[in-house]
CSV table of C-alpha atoms in Angstrom, one decimal:
chain,number,residue,atom,x,y,z
T,1,MET,CA,39.6,61.6,81.2
T,2,THR,CA,42.6,61.1,83.4
T,3,SER,CA,45.5,58.8,84.0
T,4,VAL,CA,45.8,57.0,87.3
T,5,THR,CA,49.2,58.5,87.5
T,6,SER,CA,48.3,62.0,86.3
T,7,PRO,CA,47.9,65.0,88.7
T,8,VAL,CA,44.3,65.7,87.7
T,9,GLY,CA,42.5,63.5,90.2
T,10,ALA,CA,44.4,65.2,93.1
T,11,ALA,CA,43.7,68.6,91.8
T,12,ARG,CA,39.9,68.0,91.5
T,13,ALA,CA,39.9,66.5,95.0
T,14,GLY,CA,41.3,69.8,96.3
T,15,ARG,CA,44.8,68.5,96.8
T,16,PRO,CA,47.8,70.2,95.1
T,17,PRO,CA,48.9,68.6,91.8
T,18,ARG,CA,52.0,66.4,92.0
T,19,ALA,CA,54.7,65.8,89.5
T,20,PRO,CA,53.1,64.1,86.5
T,21,SER,CA,54.0,60.8,84.9
T,22,PHE,CA,54.3,60.1,81.2
T,23,ALA,CA,53.1,56.9,79.5
T,24,VAL,CA,53.7,55.5,76.0
T,25,ILE,CA,51.0,53.4,74.4
T,26,PRO,CA,52.2,51.4,71.4
T,27,GLY,CA,50.1,50.5,68.4
T,28,ALA,CA,49.4,46.9,69.4
T,29,ARG,CA,48.0,48.1,72.7
T,30,VAL,CA,45.9,50.7,71.0
T,31,GLN,CA,44.4,48.1,68.7
T,32,GLU,CA,43.7,45.8,71.5
T,33,ALA,CA,41.8,48.5,73.4
T,34,LEU,CA,39.6,49.2,70.4
T,35,ARG,CA,39.1,45.8,68.9
T,36,GLY,CA,35.4,44.6,69.0
T,37,ARG,CA,34.2,47.9,70.4
T,38,GLU,CA,33.0,49.5,67.1
T,39,LYS,CA,29.5,50.3,68.3
T,40,GLU,CA,30.8,51.9,71.4
T,41,ILE,CA,33.3,54.0,69.4
T,42,VAL,CA,30.6,55.2,67.0
T,43,GLU,CA,28.5,56.3,70.0
T,44,LEU,CA,31.6,58.1,71.4
T,45,VAL,CA,32.1,59.9,68.1
T,46,GLU,CA,28.5,60.9,67.9
T,47,ALA,CA,28.7,62.3,71.5
T,48,THR,CA,31.8,64.2,70.6
T,49,TYR,CA,30.1,65.8,67.5
T,50,ARG,CA,27.3,66.9,69.8
T,51,LEU,CA,29.8,68.4,72.3
T,52,HIS,CA,31.5,70.2,69.4
T,53,ALA,CA,28.2,71.6,68.1
T,54,ALA,CA,27.3,72.7,71.7
T,55,GLY,CA,30.6,74.8,71.9
T,56,GLU,CA,32.2,72.5,74.5
T,57,THR,CA,35.3,71.9,72.4
T,58,VAL,CA,38.2,73.9,71.0
T,59,ASN,CA,39.3,72.8,67.5
T,60,PRO,CA,41.7,75.4,65.9
T,61,PRO,CA,42.6,75.2,62.2
T,62,SER,CA,45.0,72.4,61.4
T,63,TYR,CA,48.5,73.4,60.5
T,64,PHE,CA,50.0,71.9,57.4
T,65,LEU,CA,53.8,71.5,57.2
T,66,ARG,CA,54.7,71.2,53.5
T,67,PHE,CA,58.0,70.6,51.8
T,68,PRO,CA,59.2,72.3,48.6
T,69,ASP,CA,61.4,69.4,47.7
T,70,ARG,CA,58.6,66.8,48.5
T,71,PRO,CA,55.4,68.5,47.2
T,72,THR,CA,53.2,65.4,47.6
T,73,SER,CA,54.1,65.0,51.2
T,74,ARG,CA,52.9,66.8,54.3
T,75,ILE,CA,52.7,66.6,58.1
T,76,ILE,CA,49.6,68.0,59.8
T,77,ALA,CA,49.2,69.3,63.4
T,78,LEU,CA,45.7,69.0,64.9
T,79,PRO,CA,45.5,70.7,68.3
T,80,ALA,CA,42.2,70.4,70.1
T,81,SER,CA,40.4,70.3,73.5
T,82,VAL,CA,37.3,68.4,74.5
T,83,GLY,CA,35.2,69.4,77.5
T,84,GLY,CA,32.2,67.6,79.0
T,85,PRO,CA,32.7,64.1,80.3
T,86,VAL,CA,35.7,63.5,77.9
T,87,GLY,CA,37.8,66.3,79.4
T,88,VAL,CA,41.2,66.1,77.6
T,89,ASP,CA,43.5,68.4,75.7
T,90,GLY,CA,46.1,67.4,73.1
T,91,LEU,CA,47.6,67.3,69.7
T,92,LYS,CA,47.6,64.8,66.8
T,93,TRP,CA,50.8,65.0,64.6
T,94,ILE,CA,50.1,63.0,61.4
T,95,SER,CA,52.2,62.6,58.3
T,96,SER,CA,51.0,61.8,54.8
T,97,PHE,CA,53.7,60.5,52.5
T,98,PRO,CA,52.0,58.9,49.5
T,99,ASP,CA,55.3,57.5,48.1
T,100,ASN,CA,55.3,55.1,51.1
T,101,VAL,CA,52.7,53.0,49.3
T,102,ALA,CA,55.1,52.0,46.5
T,103,ALA,CA,57.5,50.8,49.2
T,104,GLY,CA,54.8,48.7,50.9
T,105,LEU,CA,54.3,51.1,53.8
T,106,PRO,CA,51.1,52.8,54.8
T,107,ARG,CA,50.8,56.3,53.6
T,108,ALA,CA,50.1,57.8,57.0
T,109,SER,CA,51.8,57.6,60.4
T,110,ALA,CA,50.9,59.5,63.5
T,111,VAL,CA,51.3,60.1,67.2
T,112,LEU,CA,48.8,61.6,69.7
T,113,ILE,CA,49.8,63.6,72.7
T,114,LEU,CA,47.3,63.9,75.6
T,115,ASN,CA,47.7,66.8,78.0
T,116,ASP,CA,46.5,67.2,81.6
T,117,ARG,CA,43.8,69.8,81.8
T,118,ASP,CA,44.9,71.3,85.1
T,119,THR,CA,48.7,71.5,84.7
T,120,GLY,CA,49.1,71.3,80.9
T,121,TYR,CA,51.7,68.6,81.3
T,122,PRO,CA,51.5,65.8,78.6
T,123,PHE,CA,50.7,62.5,80.3
T,124,ALA,CA,50.6,60.1,77.4
T,125,CYS,CA,51.9,59.5,73.9
T,126,LEU,CA,49.9,57.1,71.8
T,127,GLU,CA,50.6,55.5,68.4
T,128,SER,CA,47.8,57.2,66.4
T,129,SER,CA,47.5,55.9,62.9
T,130,ILE,CA,45.1,53.3,64.3
T,131,ILE,CA,43.2,56.0,66.3
T,132,SER,CA,43.0,58.2,63.2
T,133,ALA,CA,41.7,55.4,61.1
T,134,THR,CA,39.3,54.4,63.8
T,135,ARG,CA,37.7,57.8,64.3
T,136,THR,CA,37.5,58.3,60.5
T,137,ALA,CA,35.7,54.9,60.1
T,138,ALA,CA,33.4,55.6,63.1
T,139,SER,CA,32.5,58.9,61.6
T,140,ALA,CA,31.8,57.4,58.2
T,141,ALA,CA,29.7,54.6,59.7
T,142,LEU,CA,27.7,57.2,61.7
T,143,ALA,CA,27.1,59.3,58.6
T,144,ALA,CA,26.1,56.3,56.5
T,145,ASP,CA,23.5,55.4,59.0
T,146,ARG,CA,22.0,58.8,59.5
T,147,LEU,CA,22.2,60.1,55.9
T,148,THR,CA,20.3,57.0,54.6
T,149,ARG,CA,17.4,56.9,57.1
T,150,GLY,CA,15.0,58.7,54.7
T,151,ARG,CA,15.6,56.3,51.8
T,152,PRO,CA,15.9,52.5,51.3
T,153,ARG,CA,19.0,51.2,53.1
T,154,PRO,CA,21.8,50.8,50.5
T,155,THR,CA,22.6,47.2,49.6
T,156,ARG,CA,25.4,47.9,47.1
T,157,VAL,CA,28.5,49.6,48.4
T,158,GLY,CA,31.5,50.7,46.4
T,159,PHE,CA,35.0,51.4,47.7
T,160,PHE,CA,36.9,53.9,45.5
T,161,GLY,CA,40.4,53.6,47.0
T,162,THR,CA,41.5,50.4,48.9
T,163,GLY,CA,44.0,51.3,51.6
T,164,LEU,CA,43.9,51.2,55.4
T,165,ILE,CA,41.1,53.7,55.7
T,166,ALA,CA,38.8,51.7,53.3
T,167,ARG,CA,39.5,48.6,55.4
T,168,TYR,CA,38.6,50.3,58.6
T,169,ILE,CA,35.5,51.8,57.1
T,170,HIS,CA,34.4,48.4,55.9
T,171,THR,CA,35.1,47.0,59.4
T,172,TYR,CA,32.9,49.6,61.0
T,173,LEU,CA,30.1,49.3,58.6
T,174,ALA,CA,30.0,45.5,59.1
T,175,ALA,CA,30.3,45.8,62.9
T,176,THR,CA,27.4,48.3,63.1
T,177,GLY,CA,24.9,46.1,61.2
T,178,TRP,CA,25.4,46.8,57.5
T,179,GLU,CA,25.0,43.9,55.1
T,180,PHE,CA,25.4,44.2,51.4
T,181,ASP,CA,24.4,42.2,48.4
T,182,ARG,CA,27.2,43.6,46.3
T,183,VAL,CA,30.6,45.1,47.2
T,184,GLY,CA,32.4,47.0,44.5
T,185,VAL,CA,36.1,47.8,44.5
T,186,TYR,CA,38.1,50.2,42.4
T,187,ASP,CA,41.7,51.4,42.7
T,188,VAL,CA,44.2,52.8,40.2
T,189,SER,CA,46.5,50.1,41.5
T,190,ALA,CA,45.3,46.7,40.3
T,191,ASP,CA,47.4,45.0,43.0
T,192,SER,CA,45.7,47.1,45.7
T,193,ALA,CA,42.2,46.4,44.4
T,194,ALA,CA,43.0,42.7,44.3
T,195,GLY,CA,44.4,42.7,47.8
T,196,PHE,CA,41.4,44.5,49.2
T,197,SER,CA,38.9,42.3,47.4
T,198,GLY,CA,40.8,39.3,48.8
T,199,TYR,CA,40.5,40.8,52.3
T,200,LEU,CA,36.8,41.3,51.8
T,201,ARG,CA,36.2,37.7,50.8
T,202,GLN,CA,38.4,36.4,53.6
T,203,ALA,CA,36.7,38.7,56.2
T,204,GLY,CA,33.3,37.2,55.4
T,205,THR,CA,31.5,40.2,56.8
T,206,THR,CA,30.0,41.8,53.7
T,207,GLY,CA,26.7,40.0,54.0
T,208,GLN,CA,25.5,36.4,53.5
T,209,GLY,CA,26.4,35.5,49.9
T,210,ALA,CA,27.5,39.0,49.0
T,211,ARG,CA,29.3,39.3,45.7
T,212,VAL,CA,32.6,41.2,45.5
T,213,THR,CA,33.5,42.8,42.2
T,214,VAL,CA,36.7,44.5,41.1
T,215,HIS,CA,35.6,47.2,38.6
T,216,ASP,CA,37.7,48.2,35.6
T,217,SER,CA,36.6,51.8,35.7
T,218,PRO,CA,35.6,54.4,38.3
T,219,GLU,CA,32.4,55.1,36.4
T,220,GLU,CA,31.4,51.5,36.6
T,221,LEU,CA,32.0,51.5,40.3
T,222,VAL,CA,30.0,54.6,41.0
T,223,ARG,CA,27.0,53.7,38.8
T,224,SER,CA,26.7,50.3,40.4
T,225,SER,CA,26.7,51.5,44.0
T,226,ASP,CA,24.1,53.0,46.3
T,227,LEU,CA,26.7,53.9,48.9
T,228,VAL,CA,30.1,55.1,47.6
T,229,VAL,CA,33.2,55.4,49.8
T,230,PHE,CA,36.0,57.6,48.5
T,231,ALA,CA,39.2,56.8,50.4
T,232,THR,CA,42.0,57.8,48.0
T,233,VAL,CA,45.1,60.0,48.2
T,234,ALA,CA,44.0,62.3,45.5
T,235,GLY,CA,45.3,65.9,45.7
T,236,GLU,CA,42.7,67.4,43.3
T,237,PRO,CA,39.4,66.4,41.7
T,238,HIS,CA,39.5,63.5,39.3
T,239,VAL,CA,35.8,62.6,39.2
T,240,THR,CA,34.1,65.2,37.1
T,241,ASP,CA,30.9,63.9,35.5
T,242,PRO,CA,27.6,64.4,37.5
T,243,ASP,CA,25.9,61.9,35.3
T,244,TRP,CA,27.7,59.1,37.1
T,245,PHE,CA,25.6,59.9,40.1
T,246,GLY,CA,22.2,60.0,38.3
T,247,HIS,CA,20.9,57.2,40.6
T,248,HIS,CA,21.4,59.5,43.6
T,249,PRO,CA,23.7,57.5,45.9
T,250,VAL,CA,25.0,58.5,49.3
T,251,VAL,CA,28.6,59.4,49.0
T,252,LEU,CA,31.1,59.2,51.9
T,253,HIS,CA,33.7,61.6,50.5
T,254,VAL,CA,36.3,60.8,53.1
T,255,SER,CA,39.4,61.8,51.1
T,256,LEU,CA,37.8,65.2,50.4
T,257,ARG,CA,39.5,66.1,47.1
T,258,ASP,CA,38.0,63.5,44.6
T,259,LEU,CA,34.9,65.3,43.4
T,260,ALA,CA,34.7,68.2,41.0
T,261,PRO,CA,32.6,71.2,42.1
T,262,GLU,CA,30.1,70.4,39.4
T,263,ILE,CA,29.2,67.2,41.3
T,264,LEU,CA,28.8,68.9,44.6
T,265,LEU,CA,26.6,71.6,43.0
T,266,ALA,CA,24.3,68.8,41.8
T,267,SER,CA,24.1,67.2,45.2
T,268,ALA,CA,23.0,67.8,48.8
T,269,ASN,CA,26.2,68.5,50.8
T,270,PHE,CA,26.9,67.8,54.5
T,271,VAL,CA,30.2,68.4,56.3
T,272,ASP,CA,31.5,67.8,59.8
T,273,ASP,CA,32.5,71.4,60.4
T,274,VAL,CA,32.0,74.2,57.9
T,275,GLU,CA,35.1,76.4,58.6
T,276,HIS,CA,37.4,73.4,58.7
T,277,CYS,CA,36.1,71.7,55.6
T,278,LEU,CA,36.2,74.8,53.4
T,279,LYS,CA,39.9,75.3,53.2
T,280,ALA,CA,43.1,73.6,51.9
T,281,ASN,CA,41.5,73.2,48.4
T,282,THR,CA,39.2,70.5,49.4
T,283,SER,CA,36.3,69.9,46.9
T,284,PRO,CA,33.9,72.0,49.1
T,285,HIS,CA,36.6,74.7,49.2
T,286,LEU,CA,37.0,74.7,45.4
T,287,THR,CA,33.2,74.8,45.1
T,288,GLU,CA,33.1,77.9,47.4
T,289,GLN,CA,35.8,79.5,45.3
T,290,LEU,CA,33.9,78.8,42.1
T,291,THR,CA,30.5,80.0,43.3
T,292,GLY,CA,31.7,82.8,45.7
T,293,GLY,CA,29.4,81.4,48.5
T,294,ARG,CA,28.4,78.5,50.6
T,295,ASP,CA,24.8,78.1,49.6
T,296,PHE,CA,25.6,74.7,48.2
T,297,LEU,CA,26.0,73.4,51.8
T,298,ASP,CA,22.9,71.8,53.3
T,299,GLY,CA,24.3,71.5,56.8
T,300,THR,CA,26.6,69.6,59.1
T,301,LEU,CA,26.3,66.0,60.3
T,302,ASP,CA,25.2,67.4,63.7
T,303,ASP,CA,22.3,69.2,62.0
T,304,VAL,CA,21.3,65.7,60.8
T,305,LEU,CA,21.9,64.1,64.2
T,306,SER,CA,19.7,66.7,65.9
T,307,GLY,CA,17.0,66.6,63.3
T,308,ARG,CA,17.4,70.2,62.2
T,309,VAL,CA,18.0,69.0,58.6
T,310,ALA,CA,16.7,65.9,56.8
T,311,PRO,CA,18.8,64.6,53.9
T,312,PRO,CA,16.8,64.4,50.7
T,313,ALA,CA,16.0,60.9,49.3
T,314,ASP,CA,15.7,62.1,45.7
T,315,ARG,CA,19.2,63.7,45.3
T,316,THR,CA,22.8,62.5,45.6
T,317,VAL,CA,24.0,63.1,49.2
T,318,VAL,CA,27.7,63.9,49.8
T,319,PHE,CA,29.3,63.8,53.2
T,320,SER,CA,32.7,65.6,53.2
T,321,PRO,CA,34.4,65.3,56.7
T,322,PHE,CA,37.6,67.2,57.1
T,323,GLY,CA,38.4,65.2,60.2
T,324,LEU,CA,38.3,67.0,63.6
T,325,GLY,CA,41.1,66.7,66.2
T,326,VAL,CA,38.5,66.5,68.9
T,327,LEU,CA,37.5,63.1,67.6
T,328,ASP,CA,41.1,61.9,67.8
T,329,LEU,CA,41.3,63.1,71.4
T,330,ALA,CA,38.0,61.4,72.4
T,331,VAL,CA,39.1,58.1,70.9
T,332,GLY,CA,42.7,58.5,72.3
T,333,GLY,CA,41.4,59.3,75.7
T,334,TYR,CA,39.2,56.3,75.6
T,335,VAL,CA,42.2,54.1,74.7
T,336,HIS,CA,44.3,55.6,77.5
T,337,ASP,CA,41.6,54.9,80.1
T,338,GLU,CA,41.2,51.3,78.9
T,339,VAL,CA,44.9,50.7,79.1
T,340,ALA,CA,45.1,52.4,82.5
T,341,ARG,CA,42.3,50.3,83.9
T,342,SER,CA,44.1,47.1,82.7
T,343,GLY,CA,47.2,48.1,84.6
T,344,ASP,CA,49.2,47.9,81.5
T,345,LEU,CA,50.4,51.5,81.1
T,346,ARG,CA,54.1,51.8,80.1
T,347,VAL,CA,55.2,54.7,82.3
T,348,ILE,CA,58.5,56.4,81.5
T,349,ASP,CA,60.0,57.0,85.0
T,350,ASP,CA,61.5,60.5,85.5
T,351,PHE,CA,60.4,61.7,82.0
T,352,PHE,CA,60.0,65.2,83.5
T,353,HIS,CA,63.2,66.2,85.2
T,354,GLU,CA,63.3,70.0,85.9
T,355,LEU,CA,60.3,70.2,88.2
T,356,ARG,CA,61.7,72.6,90.9
T,357,ARG,CA,61.7,76.2,89.9
T,358,TYR,CA,64.9,77.1,91.7
T,359,GLY,CA,66.7,73.9,91.6
C-alpha cells in the first residue's frame, strides 16, 4: 500500500528510491474516505485478522505511557507491520484522557504514522481517532456476525456506555444488515444516555419500528439484551454477577475491563490475540491471574472465522478484543490510498531536509 509520491513504487520496479514526500490527512478527509464503505472495511478487517493468524504481520506489545500526577490518563503506542497485499508499517499514538468527557471533548485522540516498507521513511500522518473507532466497530460487527451464526440472530441489542465507540459500533451493525426490535441504552451519565438514545432515534437505522429504551440500571440492560455491547471507560471490573447473563447473550466486551472474572469463567471466551489481550489488567488478564491458567479461553476470532472452533449456542459468549495495531494500519493504509487516488493528498514540501549524507 503505497503513496503515489512515496519511493516504494520505484524500488519495486528496480529503480533506486528517491527522496520521499510526506502527506498529512486530516480527520474530515479520513471520514470522507470511509463513509458508506462499512461492508468493505469489515472485509478488510477480516482479511487482516487472517494475515495476522498466518504470521504475515508483526504486532509487538503496546507501550503504555502513564502519568503519576494523572493516574486515569494514558497514551499508548501501537507499532505494527502488515504484509501480504496491505504492505505497510507504522505506529498509532493514541491518548485516553477520561476527564475530557466532562469538558465536552471525546476521551481519545490519535494520530497514525505510515512508514515506507523499503526505506523506512514515514510518508503520511493521519488523524486516527476516526480510524481507531472504525477498526474497533468493524471488528465488533464481524465478531457479532460470526459468533451468533449457531444461534437465533439477536433482535435485542444493549449498549452499555454511549460514547463515540458505541456510536460507531451501532453504525457498523446497521450498515452490515443488523436490524433490532429493541435497542437498550445505559450509561452512568444520564445526559450521555439521553444523547445517545436521541441519536439512535434520529439515525433511524435500528430497524423498522425498533423501540429505544434508556434503562435505569445495568442489570436491567443486560437481562433484556441478546447482544450486549460494552463500550465504557472502566478501569476495573464493575459487573460482577453471572446471573445477569443467565439468558446466554453474546457480549462484545470492547472496553475490556468491565466484567469480573466470575462472569468470564461462566462463559465461552474469545479474544483477538491471546498474548495481547492477557495483559494490562484486562478482565481476561485478571481471570488468568485468578485461575493461574488460560483454560477459560475457547479460542480467537480467527479460530471462529476459519471454522476451527464453533461458539456454543447454550452459553454466554464473550468477545474481548484488545485492539491490534495491524488493524489500524490496514484501515489507515486504505484511507491513504483512497485520498491519493482522489488527488487530494496534502503533501508537505521539503518535510525531509537532510537527505545527503555528506552535505
